[in-house]
Amino acid sequence: MTVNRRILLVRRPHGMPMADDFAIVEGPVPEPAEGEMLIRTLYLSVDPYMRGRMNDARSYVPPFALNEVVEGGVIGQVVASRHTAYRAGDIVVGTLGWADYNLSDGRGLRRLDPSAAPITAALGVLGMPGLTAYVGTLDIGRVQTGETFVVSAAAGAVGSVAGQIAKIHGCRVVGIAGSDEKCRWVTEELGFDAAVNYRAAGSLVAALREACPNGVDVYFDNVGGDVTDAVLPLLNDFARIALCGQIALYNLEKPDMGPRNWSYLLIHRATLQGFIVRDHAHRAGQAYADLARWIQEGRIRWREHIVEGLENTIDAFLGLFRGDNIGKQLVKVADPA
Amino acid sequence: MTVNRRILLVRRPHGMPMADDFAIVEGPVPEPAEGEMLIRTLYLSVDPYMRGRMNDARSYVPPFALNEVVEGGVIGQVVASRHTAYRAGDIVVGTLGWADYNLSDGRGLRRLDPSAAPITAALGVLGMPGLTAYVGTLDIGRVQTGETFVVSAAAGAVGSVAGQIAKIHGCRVVGIAGSDEKCRWVTEELGFDAAVNYRAAGSLVAALREACPNGVDVYFDNVGGDVTDAVLPLLNDFARIALCGQIALYNLEKPDMGPRNWSYLLIHRATLQGFIVRDHAHRAGQAYADLARWIQEGRIRWREHIVEGLENTIDAFLGLFRGDNIGKQLVKVADPA
């Protein structure tokens, strides 16, 4: 009999999560009831936002429950179905547990067409990160031709797509990333106009000033902290900041202190807007159609950073905070049948 | 012969301005050339934003020039005119020098009708501060009936009007101010639902939480710093922050450090927008019509804090940062003829 491994959150992390905050438990593979199906995990997604759900804090999604399976984006294959709309063999994507197998009644699931695009794209450029990039760049950032667009975590799943969307819309695009390899990828492969390695720049402000001779009109922020401090002095009048993430702050044990920075927003009449992709689900149809077209036209490229084995999920998740990944971080759990 | 006193900026302030940063010089009263008029100052306005113009820094208005007269809002009376549109005796308002007399070619000036409203209102509720309150509350803050509206510097020229506008639009209105007397004024005279004295509250967050049982939907910020830190944890989803001023920061000698606070904006998908009233001049007609009607209906009240004598202008200006004023701070220079 096959075993089902499930990753539980057993302790709320204090600061950077540790392996002991999680437990991998083994159990029998469950049987679908009437109206349910059994899904085998092929790939699962680790995303920075999941860190917030590990805290016991009021937020836009409820916290993960202790001693329950951690849930996130999963691509799986139906292995047994008592659901009228799905058959064994179907490839699906949705929010499911970090486990070898999950039961589902189909809510929040959608079927993938493996002939249309590589299935893993459904967790990246044609999934939540791609929609996030689309909404943040176009609806929140409201990029205009000729403007300068800066994105932090530029080589990440969201930042790399956001920069390419801004480029398609006629912006000068500048990425901020944490290694020379990441900077080379976004400039040489993705077509960004410039990239700054924040770990190597003596003065990040000076490096950004050189990369943005006409100032910054739109800042797509995934990071916060010191990186964002360096962008703000370059804001142009009526700049927009699409506030998507603050990964630099997620693992702090107490609130970080930084220079008070609202004066830049005031003087330049900037708009800073926090957004969460699930408030923008109504944009998904248009976004995925546009993104698919841009991919087909060769105007959007992506890359995946794939770790093998469910047992390596926690390390892959922690790697997000170390900056291990270039492109979308995934865990491969099994091959499709 | 009458003397014209003029207040010059002779040194850029470092931190809190000092009397020695300015000089009062005496000279002859100038003669209007063809197309000009001579205006005697009746009242002049001291406003927090003027502190920024004393720095040699890129901003939305050029810095004051050294050894030149400081310019601000002035109500004056035409004493001699070679301008076709103005006659001696006319009462006018505009941006003019901190001086007993100014020449003007009429640019940026408007004539006041002393029978319509007390002339000093043109520097307050029916002038720049009133328009600022109107735009910030309605266009930037987008207040809706039933929402909770919090305003800092609630007893100031802008905050006191902003709160009353929010009240007219059906909000629960909570003011933050620096004395019990100010708090009493905004609640007992202006109709705010609650007010918190930030200097007396043990925990400002706790005091605000009590005053805002349903959280904060719109925050009209004139202050920044610690006061703003205490408001952010109370933001509701999709809150708006109208960023109007940061008076707590204007006189700092080096950037102030505070807790990094963008996570609140992200989690609650808040919008923070810096605004400067002169970008919204197209709203003046509607704003002044609405404000005049609300005044007539007794729904907007105001108060002026009047210091006598041009020679006391600097002290009146510094008083803004000490929190001396309740309502609009003015300097009375002369009576109308």
XYZ file of C-alpha atoms in Angstrom:
674
model
C 0.000 0.000 0.000
C 1.213 3.474 -0.859
C 1.900 5.900 1.910
C 0.670 9.487 2.025
C 3.138 11.940 3.489
C 1.712 15.214 4.797
C 3.599 18.275 6.034
C 2.025 19.775 9.153
C 2.731 23.071 10.850
C 3.394 21.982 14.424
C 4.758 25.209 15.909
C 4.395 28.829 14.843
C 7.772 30.093 13.660
C 9.456 32.859 15.593
C 11.545 34.744 13.069
C 12.952 32.555 10.318
C 11.056 29.240 10.200
C 12.999 26.147 11.236
C 12.630 22.514 10.254
C 11.249 21.757 13.726
C 8.285 24.057 13.105
C 7.012 21.392 10.716
C 6.516 17.644 10.840
C 6.194 15.158 8.012
C 3.693 12.508 8.995
C 2.896 9.333 7.123
C -0.518 7.800 6.808
C -2.715 5.824 4.474
C -3.830 7.289 1.166
C -7.401 8.465 1.744
C -10.420 7.227 -0.215
C -12.642 9.714 -2.035
C -16.260 9.889 -0.857
C -19.124 10.477 -3.267
C -18.524 13.857 -4.985
C -14.802 13.807 -4.180
C -11.647 12.861 -6.004
C -8.197 11.771 -4.965
C -5.397 13.915 -6.377
C -1.758 12.979 -6.493
C 0.592 15.930 -6.138
C 2.908 16.463 -9.096
C 4.286 19.902 -8.230
C 3.737 22.188 -5.322
C 4.442 25.849 -4.987
C 6.268 27.578 -2.154
C 5.509 31.290 -1.993
C 6.719 34.065 0.308
C 3.174 35.079 1.309
C 2.809 31.701 3.046
C 5.107 32.909 5.807
C 2.378 35.294 6.954
C -0.123 32.451 7.296
C 2.230 30.718 9.713
C 1.727 33.534 12.237
C -1.311 33.687 14.453
C -2.227 37.165 13.222
C -5.159 38.918 11.624
C -4.493 39.153 7.914
C -6.198 38.769 4.575
C -6.248 34.992 4.887
C -6.723 33.002 8.091
C -3.574 31.604 9.692
C -2.648 27.984 9.072
C -4.029 25.836 11.866
C -1.484 24.114 14.083
C -1.052 20.383 13.494
C -2.872 20.641 10.196
C -1.431 20.225 6.743
C 0.060 23.364 5.201
C -1.905 24.458 2.139
C -0.640 26.150 -0.988
C -0.695 26.016 -4.743
C -0.529 22.444 -6.066
C -0.586 20.856 -9.507
C -1.868 17.329 -9.294
C -3.322 14.468 -11.221
C -6.638 12.851 -10.462
C -6.006 9.199 -9.601
C -9.532 8.250 -8.548
C -12.695 10.270 -9.012
C -16.214 10.084 -7.629
C -16.743 13.668 -8.899
C -18.909 14.083 -11.985
C -16.701 16.756 -13.588
C -13.293 15.083 -13.236
C -11.850 11.803 -14.427
C -8.759 9.856 -13.485
C -5.809 11.248 -15.408
C -7.013 14.870 -15.374
C -4.344 17.416 -14.476
C -5.621 20.075 -12.077
C -4.335 23.112 -10.187
C -5.655 24.584 -6.964
C -4.991 25.163 -3.305
C -4.273 21.830 -1.685
C -2.156 20.407 1.088
C 1.577 19.922 1.081
C 1.163 16.175 0.755
C 1.558 13.308 -1.689
C -2.208 12.978 -1.962
C -5.202 15.231 -1.318
C -8.934 14.767 -1.458
C -10.957 17.517 -3.120
C -14.586 18.216 -3.869
C -13.462 20.389 -6.771
C -13.895 23.767 -5.104
C -11.199 26.216 -6.206
C -9.761 23.688 -8.631
C -9.327 24.119 -12.359
C -8.385 21.610 -15.031
C -5.217 22.204 -17.030
C -4.706 21.449 -20.699
C -1.166 20.010 -20.856
C -1.067 20.620 -24.609
C -1.574 24.375 -24.188
C 1.402 25.169 -21.973
C 3.787 23.288 -19.677
C 1.668 22.417 -16.678
C 4.072 24.063 -14.224
C 3.239 27.459 -15.746
C -0.053 27.217 -13.846
C 1.882 27.884 -10.633
C 3.936 30.664 -12.212
C 3.497 32.922 -15.193
C 0.014 31.545 -15.988
C -0.965 31.312 -12.327
C -1.051 33.390 -9.185
C 2.385 35.000 -9.633
C 1.628 35.960 -13.231
C -1.728 37.485 -12.307
C -0.055 39.339 -9.442
C 2.522 40.783 -11.807
C -0.170 41.765 -14.316
C -2.457 43.480 -11.824
C 0.398 45.207 -10.014
C 2.005 46.551 -13.149
C -1.062 47.576 -15.106
C -3.903 48.224 -12.625
C -1.961 49.406 -9.574
C 1.210 50.736 -11.220
C -0.661 52.097 -14.259
C 2.530 52.085 -16.340
C 2.720 54.456 -19.294
C 4.997 54.390 -22.313
C 8.267 56.156 -21.636
C 8.121 55.833 -17.886
C 10.794 54.249 -15.711
C 9.664 51.101 -13.920
C 11.686 49.631 -11.051
C 10.970 46.215 -9.568
C 12.542 44.606 -6.508
C 13.056 40.842 -6.273
C 13.349 41.223 -10.031
C 14.385 37.631 -10.637
C 11.523 36.189 -8.614
C 8.354 34.639 -9.960
C 6.411 37.895 -9.752
C 9.162 40.463 -10.392
C 10.492 38.795 -13.515
C 7.044 38.819 -15.123
C 6.201 42.334 -13.905
C 9.333 43.744 -15.533
C 8.549 42.075 -18.836
C 4.973 43.377 -18.788
C 6.279 46.891 -18.155
C 8.734 46.443 -21.002
C 5.915 45.385 -23.344
C 4.163 48.609 -22.327
C 7.100 50.765 -23.358
C 8.819 51.435 -20.047
C 12.467 51.647 -19.179
C 12.695 48.665 -16.827
C 15.217 48.386 -14.008
C 15.431 45.341 -11.772
C 16.871 45.020 -8.292
C 18.102 41.541 -7.371
C 20.508 39.830 -5.004
C 23.160 38.299 -7.276
C 25.033 39.060 -10.467
C 23.589 35.907 -11.999
C 20.064 37.152 -11.349
C 20.939 40.551 -12.786
C 22.385 38.960 -15.900
C 19.287 36.820 -16.342
C 16.847 39.721 -16.231
C 18.911 41.925 -18.532
C 20.289 39.370 -20.988
C 17.393 36.934 -21.150
C 14.341 38.974 -20.168
C 15.277 42.277 -21.780
C 15.340 44.537 -18.723
C 17.212 47.755 -19.500
C 19.325 47.556 -16.362
C 19.652 45.628 -13.139
C 21.311 46.413 -9.828
C 22.697 43.805 -7.443
C 21.759 45.275 -4.083
C 24.264 43.050 -2.323
C 27.167 44.311 -4.419
C 26.270 47.971 -4.913
C 28.360 50.180 -2.644
C 25.613 52.784 -2.521
C 22.350 51.350 -3.735
C 20.917 54.848 -4.155
C 23.836 55.843 -6.368
C 23.594 52.645 -8.423
C 19.874 53.157 -8.890
C 20.347 56.791 -9.791
C 22.693 55.738 -12.554
C 20.239 53.093 -13.761
C 17.318 55.548 -13.625
C 18.575 58.805 -15.126
C 15.003 60.065 -15.452
C 13.915 59.067 -11.960
C 11.343 56.432 -11.047
C 7.710 56.605 -12.120
C 6.526 53.199 -10.974
C 8.036 51.050 -8.247
C 6.818 47.471 -7.947
C 7.881 46.484 -4.451
C 8.237 42.868 -3.404
C 10.871 43.444 -0.773
C 10.661 46.533 1.438
C 13.373 47.430 3.926
C 16.697 48.898 2.812
C 16.046 48.200 -0.845
C 12.901 50.293 -0.815
C 14.639 53.027 1.181
C 17.024 53.404 -1.737
C 14.288 53.731 -4.343
C 12.216 56.425 -2.657
C 14.625 59.359 -3.123
C 14.350 58.776 -6.878
C 10.568 59.006 -7.145
C 9.195 61.377 -9.730
C 6.134 63.522 -9.218
C 2.932 61.474 -9.294
C 4.850 58.205 -8.986
C 2.942 55.023 -8.191
C 4.130 52.279 -5.881
C 2.538 48.868 -6.277
C 3.073 47.329 -2.864
C 3.063 43.595 -3.481
C 5.341 42.127 -0.837
C 7.771 42.950 1.936
C 9.860 39.797 2.037
C 12.678 41.586 3.848
C 10.370 41.942 6.845
C 8.501 38.645 7.023
C 10.928 36.868 9.317
C 11.818 39.699 11.668
C 11.334 38.896 15.312
C 10.425 42.466 16.151
C 9.410 45.433 14.004
C 12.327 46.725 11.988
C 13.237 50.386 12.235
C 13.946 52.445 9.173
C 14.022 56.056 8.106
C 10.573 57.588 8.048
C 9.904 57.904 4.367
C 6.469 59.380 3.829
C 7.910 62.804 3.010
C 8.999 61.465 -0.366
C 5.445 60.401 -1.057
C 4.132 63.777 0.027
C 6.568 65.971 -1.879
C 6.124 63.942 -5.047
C 2.382 63.346 -4.616
C 3.000 59.641 -4.969
C 0.405 56.933 -4.538
C 1.337 53.801 -2.606
C -1.193 51.013 -2.872
C -1.058 47.660 -1.178
C -2.710 44.893 -3.135
C -3.437 41.199 -2.807
C -4.044 39.243 -5.954
C -7.190 37.500 -4.814
C -9.039 40.835 -4.691
C -8.437 40.999 -8.442
C -9.736 37.599 -9.524
C -12.049 39.310 -12.022
C -8.924 40.231 -14.020
C -7.754 36.643 -14.401
C -9.448 35.954 -17.740
C -7.925 38.974 -19.455
C -4.587 38.530 -17.711
C -4.093 34.890 -18.668
C -5.177 35.585 -22.243
C -2.680 38.445 -22.537
C 0.099 36.520 -20.817
C -0.451 33.453 -23.035
C -0.284 35.671 -26.136
C 2.895 37.385 -24.952
C 4.466 33.998 -24.233
C 3.540 32.797 -27.701
C 5.053 35.958 -29.191
C 8.259 35.328 -27.271
C 7.840 38.534 -25.297
C 7.531 36.853 -21.921
C 9.970 34.222 -20.782
C 10.265 32.462 -17.486
C 12.359 30.082 -15.559
C 11.643 27.568 -12.841
C 13.802 26.581 -9.935
C 12.723 23.015 -9.197
C 13.626 21.057 -6.095
C 12.844 17.346 -6.159
C 10.990 15.516 -3.400
C 8.211 16.423 -1.001
C 10.666 15.958 1.855
C 12.616 18.984 0.562
C 9.621 21.336 0.597
C 10.561 23.143 3.803
C 14.067 23.782 2.583
C 12.731 25.069 -0.724
C 10.409 27.375 1.205
C 13.268 28.690 3.346
C 15.319 29.162 0.198
C 12.903 31.899 -0.853
C 14.180 34.001 2.036
C 17.809 33.178 1.309
C 17.247 34.191 -2.322
C 18.136 30.734 -3.658
C 15.696 30.785 -6.519
C 15.902 32.350 -9.924
C 12.389 32.404 -11.303
C 9.546 30.426 -9.835
C 10.440 28.076 -6.971
C 8.648 24.723 -7.257
C 8.885 21.336 -5.624
C 8.460 18.334 -7.866
C 6.730 15.532 -6.001
C 5.861 13.016 -8.712
C 5.710 12.534 -12.466
C 2.336 12.450 -14.198
C 1.120 8.939 -14.937
C 7.293 109.054 5.433
C 6.035 105.571 6.255
C 8.500 102.751 6.571
C 8.144 99.357 4.924
C 9.367 96.476 7.048
C 10.246 93.281 5.236
C 11.160 89.900 6.718
C 14.047 88.249 4.891
C 15.358 84.706 5.145
C 19.077 85.304 5.814
C 20.169 81.776 6.735
C 18.686 78.379 5.997
C 17.422 76.874 9.258
C 19.063 73.744 10.553
C 16.390 71.930 12.491
C 13.933 74.226 14.248
C 14.152 77.734 12.748
C 15.587 80.446 14.981
C 15.019 84.164 15.070
C 18.532 84.678 13.661
C 17.597 82.829 10.478
C 15.516 85.875 9.595
C 16.071 89.621 9.516
C 13.535 92.405 9.585
C 14.790 95.219 7.378
C 13.276 98.646 6.998
C 13.073 100.584 3.786
C 10.957 103.048 1.906
C 7.474 102.121 0.756
C 7.835 101.295 -2.956
C 5.977 103.115 -5.741
C 3.836 101.122 -8.173
C 4.917 101.249 -11.818
C 2.378 101.269 -14.640
C 0.282 98.072 -14.360
C 1.161 97.604 -10.703
C -0.466 98.396 -7.408
C 0.754 98.949 -3.888
C -0.840 96.669 -1.307
C -0.767 97.178 2.421
C -0.735 93.958 4.404
C -3.676 93.507 6.760
C -3.189 89.843 7.710
C -0.581 87.340 6.810
C -0.656 83.591 7.056
C 1.977 81.354 8.583
C 1.692 77.753 7.399
C 3.668 74.606 8.201
C 4.494 73.928 4.533
C 6.592 77.108 4.488
C 9.236 75.315 6.551
C 10.045 73.157 3.536
C 10.671 76.215 1.370
C 13.321 77.374 3.821
C 15.481 74.368 2.901
C 17.609 74.310 -0.202
C 15.952 71.150 -1.477
C 14.112 69.961 -4.540
C 10.415 70.065 -3.776
C 7.115 71.014 -5.297
C 7.845 74.719 -4.933
C 11.250 76.356 -5.284
C 13.077 77.177 -2.041
C 12.895 80.702 -0.691
C 15.895 82.662 -1.914
C 18.351 83.801 0.715
C 18.222 87.499 1.593
C 14.880 87.841 -0.114
C 11.534 88.473 1.472
C 9.656 85.387 2.651
C 6.443 84.894 0.685
C 3.168 83.442 1.850
C -0.537 84.015 1.960
C -1.441 87.660 2.551
C -4.665 89.613 2.789
C -4.052 93.218 1.887
C -5.670 96.433 0.857
C -4.798 98.316 -2.275
C -3.483 101.744 -1.283
C -2.413 102.972 -4.708
C -3.170 101.401 -8.046
C -1.865 101.835 -11.558
C -3.529 98.521 -12.455
C -6.694 98.724 -14.540
C -8.535 95.992 -12.603
C -7.934 97.206 -9.059
C -8.703 100.407 -7.208
C -7.465 101.854 -3.957
C -9.487 100.367 -1.110
C -9.902 96.947 -2.708
C -9.263 94.036 -0.387
C -7.222 91.263 -2.014
C -5.677 87.911 -1.157
C -2.688 86.226 -2.734
C 0.900 85.172 -2.286
C 2.907 88.197 -1.239
C 5.876 89.041 0.928
C 5.997 89.046 4.715
C 6.112 92.861 4.715
C 4.033 95.914 5.509
C 3.715 96.695 1.817
C 4.044 94.773 -1.430
C 3.867 95.675 -5.080
C 1.860 93.383 -7.342
C 0.949 93.199 -11.001
C -2.152 91.247 -10.022
C -0.888 87.798 -10.883
C -2.225 85.187 -8.451
C -4.315 87.798 -6.651
C -8.049 87.721 -6.137
C -10.400 90.404 -4.846
C -12.392 89.697 -1.698
C -15.930 90.799 -0.980
C -15.827 91.829 2.703
C -19.618 91.647 2.862
C -19.674 87.940 1.917
C -17.499 86.553 4.719
C -14.967 87.877 7.219
C -11.916 88.637 5.098
C -9.636 86.461 7.222
C -11.558 83.375 6.068
C -9.722 83.778 2.760
C -6.561 82.534 4.495
C -8.412 79.728 6.277
C -11.635 77.906 5.671
C -12.340 79.742 2.409
C -8.711 79.677 1.323
C -5.839 77.274 0.884
C -6.397 75.341 4.131
C -10.105 74.901 3.406
C -9.440 73.679 -0.130
C -6.773 71.325 1.213
C -9.236 69.859 3.705
C -11.892 69.516 1.003
C -9.677 67.789 -1.556
C -8.007 65.552 1.024
C -11.255 64.397 2.574
C -13.381 63.960 -0.531
C -11.053 63.374 -3.491
C -8.123 61.635 -1.822
C -9.832 60.136 1.238
C -13.061 59.356 -0.647
C -15.059 59.235 2.590
C -18.260 57.206 2.607
C -21.198 57.351 4.985
C -20.669 55.144 8.001
C -16.901 55.055 7.765
C -14.499 56.056 10.519
C -12.376 59.100 9.694
C -9.317 59.990 11.770
C -7.456 63.272 11.388
C -4.188 64.315 13.014
C -3.514 67.948 13.954
C -7.280 67.948 14.323
C -7.443 71.449 15.785
C -5.323 72.976 13.056
C -6.542 75.035 10.112
C -6.776 72.023 7.815
C -7.631 69.247 10.261
C -10.508 71.090 11.876
C -12.196 71.652 8.526
C -11.410 68.143 7.243
C -13.118 66.567 10.242
C -16.223 68.693 9.775
C -16.407 67.811 6.077
C -16.159 64.105 6.958
C -18.876 64.597 9.558
C -21.138 66.233 6.959
C -20.561 63.143 4.815
C -21.765 60.794 7.515
C -18.516 59.554 9.026
C -17.613 58.814 12.602
C -14.913 61.479 13.083
C -12.031 61.130 15.520
C -9.452 63.869 16.001
C -5.925 63.604 17.331
C -4.583 66.791 18.921
C -1.981 67.916 21.425
C -4.002 69.375 24.308
C -7.217 68.768 26.174
C -8.395 72.223 25.160
C -7.969 71.328 21.489
C -9.768 68.036 22.029
C -12.654 69.811 23.752
C -12.906 72.324 20.940
C -13.190 69.735 18.183
C -15.690 67.588 20.066
C -17.792 70.230 21.826
C -17.733 72.990 19.214
C -17.058 71.207 15.927
C -19.035 68.028 16.534
C -16.266 65.437 16.241
C -17.366 62.138 17.760
C -14.183 61.735 19.778
C -10.748 63.235 20.203
C -7.517 61.884 21.644
C -4.814 64.032 23.233
C -1.674 62.301 22.017
C 0.403 64.009 24.694
C -1.780 62.665 27.521
C -2.705 59.213 26.230
C -0.657 56.522 27.950
C -0.904 54.257 24.925
C -2.019 56.185 21.902
C -2.871 52.950 20.087
C -5.122 51.889 22.962
C -6.792 55.301 23.160
C -7.395 55.286 19.420
C -8.702 51.739 19.510
C -11.271 52.834 22.051
C -12.213 55.856 19.967
C -12.437 53.767 16.785
C -14.294 50.570 17.714
C -14.829 49.788 14.026
C -11.260 50.509 12.927
C -10.111 53.303 10.650
C -11.277 53.682 7.059
C -9.765 57.052 6.229
C -6.776 58.686 7.889
C -6.084 62.337 7.069
C -2.479 62.774 8.115
C -1.009 66.175 8.845
C 1.608 65.019 11.311
C 3.428 61.724 10.659
C 5.861 60.237 13.156
C 4.651 58.543 16.337
C 1.087 59.720 15.896
C 0.809 58.019 12.542
C 2.508 54.882 13.880
C -0.382 54.565 16.314
C -3.072 54.857 13.650
C -1.756 52.253 11.214
C -2.505 49.133 13.294
C -6.175 50.170 13.222
C -6.547 50.422 9.459
C -9.423 48.538 7.914
C -9.229 46.718 4.620
C -9.148 49.121 1.669
C -8.426 52.098 3.932
C -7.297 55.363 2.384
C -4.650 57.666 3.786
C -4.684 61.270 2.606
C -1.099 62.329 3.193
C -1.272 66.079 3.631
C 1.580 66.965 5.950
C 4.277 65.567 8.189
C 4.784 68.416 10.611
C 6.435 66.096 13.153
C 9.319 65.683 10.721
C 9.833 69.124 9.227
C 12.385 70.336 11.758
C 14.410 67.170 12.231
C 18.111 67.603 11.711
C 18.515 64.090 10.389
C 16.020 61.538 9.108
C 13.924 60.150 11.920
C 13.763 56.404 12.397
C 10.493 54.640 12.977
C 9.013 51.183 12.674
C 8.706 50.086 9.079
C 5.003 50.271 8.532
C 4.221 49.277 4.957
C 3.046 45.817 6.031
C -0.140 47.396 7.385
C -0.779 48.946 3.990
C -0.125 45.639 2.268
C -2.210 43.408 4.507
C -5.140 45.826 4.398
C -4.717 46.798 0.742
C -4.638 50.424 1.791
C -3.939 53.360 -0.489
C -1.645 56.122 0.724
C -1.632 59.199 -1.471
C 0.452 62.301 -1.015
C -1.213 65.448 -2.262
C -0.455 69.136 -2.589
C -3.360 71.489 -2.857
C -2.098 73.454 -5.815
C -2.424 70.355 -8.040
C -6.150 70.561 -7.318
C -6.852 74.179 -8.186
C -9.585 73.056 -10.582
C -11.602 72.005 -7.526
C -11.536 75.446 -5.948
C -14.813 76.696 -7.421
C -16.846 73.752 -6.194
C -14.983 73.580 -2.893
C -15.485 77.233 -1.966
C -19.149 77.090 -2.985
C -19.718 74.008 -0.831
C -17.723 75.383 2.085
C -19.572 78.709 1.986
C -22.901 76.886 1.996
C -21.879 74.671 4.903
C -20.726 77.744 6.829
C -24.049 79.443 6.170
C -25.873 76.324 7.360
C -23.815 76.354 10.554
C -22.253 72.998 9.710
C -18.697 74.298 9.468
C -17.202 76.497 12.148
C -13.731 77.807 12.524
C -11.496 79.690 14.830
C -8.510 81.935 14.301
C -5.455 82.327 16.448
C -4.336 85.885 15.762
C -0.995 87.349 16.760
C -0.637 91.131 16.414
C 2.257 92.828 14.675
C 4.483 91.987 11.737
C 7.420 91.832 14.138
C 5.816 88.764 15.771
C 5.521 86.800 12.530
C 8.515 84.543 13.154
C 7.300 83.645 16.592
C 3.836 82.908 15.230
C 5.431 80.686 12.604
C 7.463 78.806 15.207
C 4.322 78.457 17.307
C 2.916 76.159 14.628
C 5.568 73.606 15.556
C 5.006 74.084 19.273
C 1.277 73.564 18.745
C 0.361 77.017 20.062
C -2.531 77.579 17.724
C -6.097 76.392 17.878
C -7.533 76.898 14.428
C -5.899 79.027 11.790
C -2.757 80.915 12.830
C -2.693 84.463 11.453
C -0.661 87.591 12.020
C -2.557 90.864 12.028
C -0.412 93.612 10.560
C -2.828 96.512 10.050
C -6.504 97.413 10.105
C -8.264 98.093 6.820
C -8.605 101.768 6.021
